[in-house]
PDB file of C-alpha atoms in Angstrom:
ATOM      1  CA  UNK A   1     -68.441 -15.699 -22.081  1.00  0.00           C
ATOM      2  CA  UNK A   2     -66.850 -13.275 -24.520  1.00  0.00           C
ATOM      3  CA  UNK A   3     -66.291 -14.003 -28.188  1.00  0.00           C
ATOM      4  CA  UNK A   4     -63.500 -12.130 -29.938  1.00  0.00           C
ATOM      5  CA  UNK A   5     -62.950 -11.884 -33.691  1.00  0.00           C
ATOM      6  CA  UNK A   6     -59.843 -10.220 -35.085  1.00  0.00           C
ATOM      7  CA  UNK A   7     -59.431  -8.784 -38.572  1.00  0.00           C
ATOM      8  CA  UNK A   8     -57.131  -6.520 -40.540  1.00  0.00           C
ATOM      9  CA  UNK A   9     -54.032  -8.652 -40.890  1.00  0.00           C
ATOM     10  CA  UNK A  10     -52.228  -9.124 -44.158  1.00  0.00           C
ATOM     11  CA  UNK A  11     -48.984  -9.002 -46.111  1.00  0.00           C
ATOM     12  CA  UNK A  12     -47.264  -5.625 -46.178  1.00  0.00           C
ATOM     13  CA  UNK A  13     -43.821  -4.205 -46.829  1.00  0.00           C
ATOM     14  CA  UNK A  14     -41.472  -2.808 -44.232  1.00  0.00           C
ATOM     15  CA  UNK A  15     -42.461   0.759 -43.380  1.00  0.00           C
ATOM     16  CA  UNK A  16     -46.137   0.215 -44.163  1.00  0.00           C
ATOM     17  CA  UNK A  17     -49.051   0.513 -41.735  1.00  0.00           C
ATOM     18  CA  UNK A  18     -51.889  -1.782 -40.746  1.00  0.00           C
ATOM     19  CA  UNK A  19     -54.865  -1.386 -38.442  1.00  0.00           C
ATOM     20  CA  UNK A  20     -56.097  -4.477 -36.675  1.00  0.00           C
ATOM     21  CA  UNK A  21     -59.604  -4.653 -35.269  1.00  0.00           C
ATOM     22  CA  UNK A  22     -61.149  -6.958 -32.693  1.00  0.00           C
ATOM     23  CA  UNK A  23     -64.904  -7.133 -32.265  1.00  0.00           C
ATOM     24  CA  UNK A  24     -66.202  -8.466 -28.948  1.00  0.00           C
ATOM     25  CA  UNK A  25     -69.568  -9.924 -28.083  1.00  0.00           C
ATOM     26  CA  UNK A  26     -71.182 -11.620 -25.137  1.00  0.00           C
ATOM     27  CA  UNK A  27     -70.464  -9.361 -22.174  1.00  0.00           C
ATOM     28  CA  UNK A  28     -70.296  -5.671 -21.288  1.00  0.00           C
ATOM     29  CA  UNK A  29     -67.423  -4.578 -23.503  1.00  0.00           C
ATOM     30  CA  UNK A  30     -67.079  -1.169 -21.913  1.00  0.00           C
ATOM     31  CA  UNK A  31     -66.145  -2.707 -18.552  1.00  0.00           C
ATOM     32  CA  UNK A  32     -63.498  -5.049 -19.973  1.00  0.00           C
ATOM     33  CA  UNK A  33     -59.778  -4.511 -20.229  1.00  0.00           C
ATOM     34  CA  UNK A  34     -58.524  -5.376 -23.720  1.00  0.00           C
ATOM     35  CA  UNK A  35     -55.121  -6.455 -24.930  1.00  0.00           C
ATOM     36  CA  UNK A  36     -53.186  -7.357 -28.045  1.00  0.00           C
ATOM     37  CA  UNK A  37     -50.585 -10.097 -28.083  1.00  0.00           C
ATOM     38  CA  UNK A  38     -48.541 -11.700 -30.836  1.00  0.00           C
ATOM     39  CA  UNK A  39     -46.798 -14.971 -31.501  1.00  0.00           C
ATOM     40  CA  UNK A  40     -44.039 -15.321 -34.064  1.00  0.00           C
ATOM     41  CA  UNK A  41     -43.046 -18.707 -35.527  1.00  0.00           C
ATOM     42  CA  UNK A  42     -41.074 -20.728 -33.005  1.00  0.00           C
ATOM     43  CA  UNK A  43     -41.561 -18.153 -30.253  1.00  0.00           C
ATOM     44  CA  UNK A  44     -43.836 -17.770 -27.263  1.00  0.00           C
ATOM     45  CA  UNK A  45     -46.808 -15.443 -27.321  1.00  0.00           C
ATOM     46  CA  UNK A  46     -45.842 -11.960 -26.122  1.00  0.00           C
ATOM     47  CA  UNK A  47     -47.672  -8.879 -24.909  1.00  0.00           C
ATOM     48  CA  UNK A  48     -48.004  -5.959 -27.332  1.00  0.00           C
ATOM     49  CA  UNK A  49     -50.463  -3.409 -25.924  1.00  0.00           C
ATOM     50  CA  UNK A  50     -53.409  -3.031 -23.553  1.00  0.00           C
ATOM     51  CA  UNK A  51     -56.179  -0.570 -22.845  1.00  0.00           C
ATOM     52  CA  UNK A  52     -58.401  -0.602 -19.783  1.00  0.00           C
ATOM     53  CA  UNK A  53     -61.987   0.502 -19.339  1.00  0.00           C
ATOM     54  CA  UNK A  54     -60.761   4.012 -18.388  1.00  0.00           C
ATOM     55  CA  UNK A  55     -58.722   4.114 -21.632  1.00  0.00           C
ATOM     56  CA  UNK A  56     -55.375   3.994 -19.851  1.00  0.00           C
ATOM     57  CA  UNK A  57     -52.859   2.297 -22.145  1.00  0.00           C
ATOM     58  CA  UNK A  58     -49.590   0.421 -21.863  1.00  0.00           C
ATOM     59  CA  UNK A  59     -47.209  -0.935 -24.493  1.00  0.00           C
ATOM     60  CA  UNK A  60     -44.370  -3.369 -24.889  1.00  0.00           C
ATOM     61  CA  UNK A  61     -41.052  -1.713 -25.600  1.00  0.00           C
ATOM     62  CA  UNK A  62     -41.092  -2.981 -29.173  1.00  0.00           C
ATOM     63  CA  UNK A  63     -44.436  -1.271 -29.778  1.00  0.00           C
ATOM     64  CA  UNK A  64     -43.845   2.106 -28.148  1.00  0.00           C
ATOM     65  CA  UNK A  65     -43.824   4.952 -30.620  1.00  0.00           C
ATOM     66  CA  UNK A  66     -45.049   2.803 -33.507  1.00  0.00           C
ATOM     67  CA  UNK A  67     -48.260   1.108 -32.328  1.00  0.00           C
ATOM     68  CA  UNK A  68     -51.378   2.668 -30.846  1.00  0.00           C
ATOM     69  CA  UNK A  69     -54.244   0.860 -29.121  1.00  0.00           C
ATOM     70  CA  UNK A  70     -57.711   2.382 -28.931  1.00  0.00           C
ATOM     71  CA  UNK A  71     -61.281   1.311 -28.312  1.00  0.00           C
ATOM     72  CA  UNK A  72     -64.742   2.226 -29.544  1.00  0.00           C
ATOM     73  CA  UNK A  73     -67.263   1.096 -26.948  1.00  0.00           C
ATOM     74  CA  UNK A  74     -70.196   1.921 -29.208  1.00  0.00           C
ATOM     75  CA  UNK A  75     -68.886  -0.667 -31.693  1.00  0.00           C
ATOM     76  CA  UNK A  76     -67.552  -3.162 -29.123  1.00  0.00           C
ATOM     77  CA  UNK A  77     -64.235  -2.905 -30.934  1.00  0.00           C
ATOM     78  CA  UNK A  78     -60.603  -2.480 -29.969  1.00  0.00           C
ATOM     79  CA  UNK A  79     -58.036  -1.417 -32.541  1.00  0.00           C
ATOM     80  CA  UNK A  80     -54.290  -1.712 -32.922  1.00  0.00           C
ATOM     81  CA  UNK A  81     -52.819   0.846 -35.295  1.00  0.00           C
ATOM     82  CA  UNK A  82     -49.388  -0.327 -36.387  1.00  0.00           C
ATOM     83  CA  UNK A  83     -47.077   2.098 -38.178  1.00  0.00           C
ATOM     84  CA  UNK A  84     -43.580   1.737 -39.597  1.00  0.00           C
ATOM     85  CA  UNK A  85     -43.882  -2.036 -39.578  1.00  0.00           C
ATOM     86  CA  UNK A  86     -40.714  -4.121 -39.510  1.00  0.00           C
ATOM     87  CA  UNK A  87     -40.060  -7.728 -40.580  1.00  0.00           C
ATOM     88  CA  UNK A  88     -39.700  -8.650 -36.907  1.00  0.00           C
ATOM     89  CA  UNK A  89     -43.341  -7.644 -36.392  1.00  0.00           C
ATOM     90  CA  UNK A  90     -44.348 -10.695 -38.429  1.00  0.00           C
ATOM     91  CA  UNK A  91     -46.575 -12.822 -36.199  1.00  0.00           C
ATOM     92  CA  UNK A  92     -50.094 -13.950 -35.489  1.00  0.00           C
ATOM     93  CA  UNK A  93     -51.792 -11.173 -33.548  1.00  0.00           C
ATOM     94  CA  UNK A  94     -54.334 -12.099 -30.884  1.00  0.00           C
ATOM     95  CA  UNK A  95     -56.938 -10.013 -29.131  1.00  0.00           C
ATOM     96  CA  UNK A  96     -57.684 -10.711 -25.461  1.00  0.00           C
ATOM     97  CA  UNK A  97     -60.335  -9.560 -22.997  1.00  0.00           C
ATOM     98  CA  UNK A  98     -60.816  -9.719 -19.269  1.00  0.00           C
ATOM     99  CA  UNK A  99     -62.065  -7.682 -16.330  1.00  0.00           C
ATOM    100  CA  UNK A 100     -58.622  -7.528 -14.744  1.00  0.00           C
ATOM    101  CA  UNK A 101     -56.239  -8.236 -17.604  1.00  0.00           C
ATOM    102  CA  UNK A 102     -53.336  -5.922 -18.231  1.00  0.00           C
ATOM    103  CA  UNK A 103     -50.003  -7.276 -19.463  1.00  0.00           C
ATOM    104  CA  UNK A 104     -51.205 -10.700 -18.381  1.00  0.00           C
ATOM    105  CA  UNK A 105     -54.301 -12.196 -16.851  1.00  0.00           C
ATOM    106  CA  UNK A 106     -56.836 -12.269 -19.662  1.00  0.00           C
ATOM    107  CA  UNK A 107     -59.760 -14.655 -19.635  1.00  0.00           C
ATOM    108  CA  UNK A 108     -60.856 -14.668 -23.268  1.00  0.00           C
ATOM    109  CA  UNK A 109     -58.897 -14.914 -26.511  1.00  0.00           C
ATOM    110  CA  UNK A 110     -59.579 -14.582 -30.210  1.00  0.00           C
ATOM    111  CA  UNK A 111     -58.328 -16.891 -32.938  1.00  0.00           C
ATOM    112  CA  UNK A 112     -55.761 -14.459 -34.257  1.00  0.00           C
ATOM    113  CA  UNK A 113     -54.959 -12.656 -37.487  1.00  0.00           C
ATOM    114  CA  UNK A 114     -51.741 -13.085 -39.446  1.00  0.00           C
ATOM    115  CA  UNK A 115     -49.462 -10.120 -40.049  1.00  0.00           C
ATOM    116  CA  UNK A 116     -46.540 -10.627 -42.420  1.00  0.00           C
ATOM    117  CA  UNK A 117     -44.018  -7.869 -43.066  1.00  0.00           C
ATOM    118  CA  UNK A 118     -41.617  -8.333 -45.952  1.00  0.00           C
ATOM    119  CA  UNK A 119     -38.274  -6.569 -46.141  1.00  0.00           C
TER     120      UNK A 119
END
């Protein structure tokens, strides 16, 4: 089992930045692929970004150029740096973990952290 706890969400204005963090416990973090997803009101959960154990990364089109995913294996933490936030980025952001997850296929999920971007 892997437990995931997200933090760093909040209410910001358009153009601001936020850094989300997700702390993992329970299994070898360094061998896990990690992802960030989001779910806006009335919409399905969607992929945002992923980083594998080799630190390869991939992003959704909406995140490219504005968001950056990184990991600190010493702290069992994955981050999502979000710059130039837009109102359409408003959503609950979820962290996910799994040995073979990438844009899909994760085994473990956090409870989420709310991000609200006002115009």
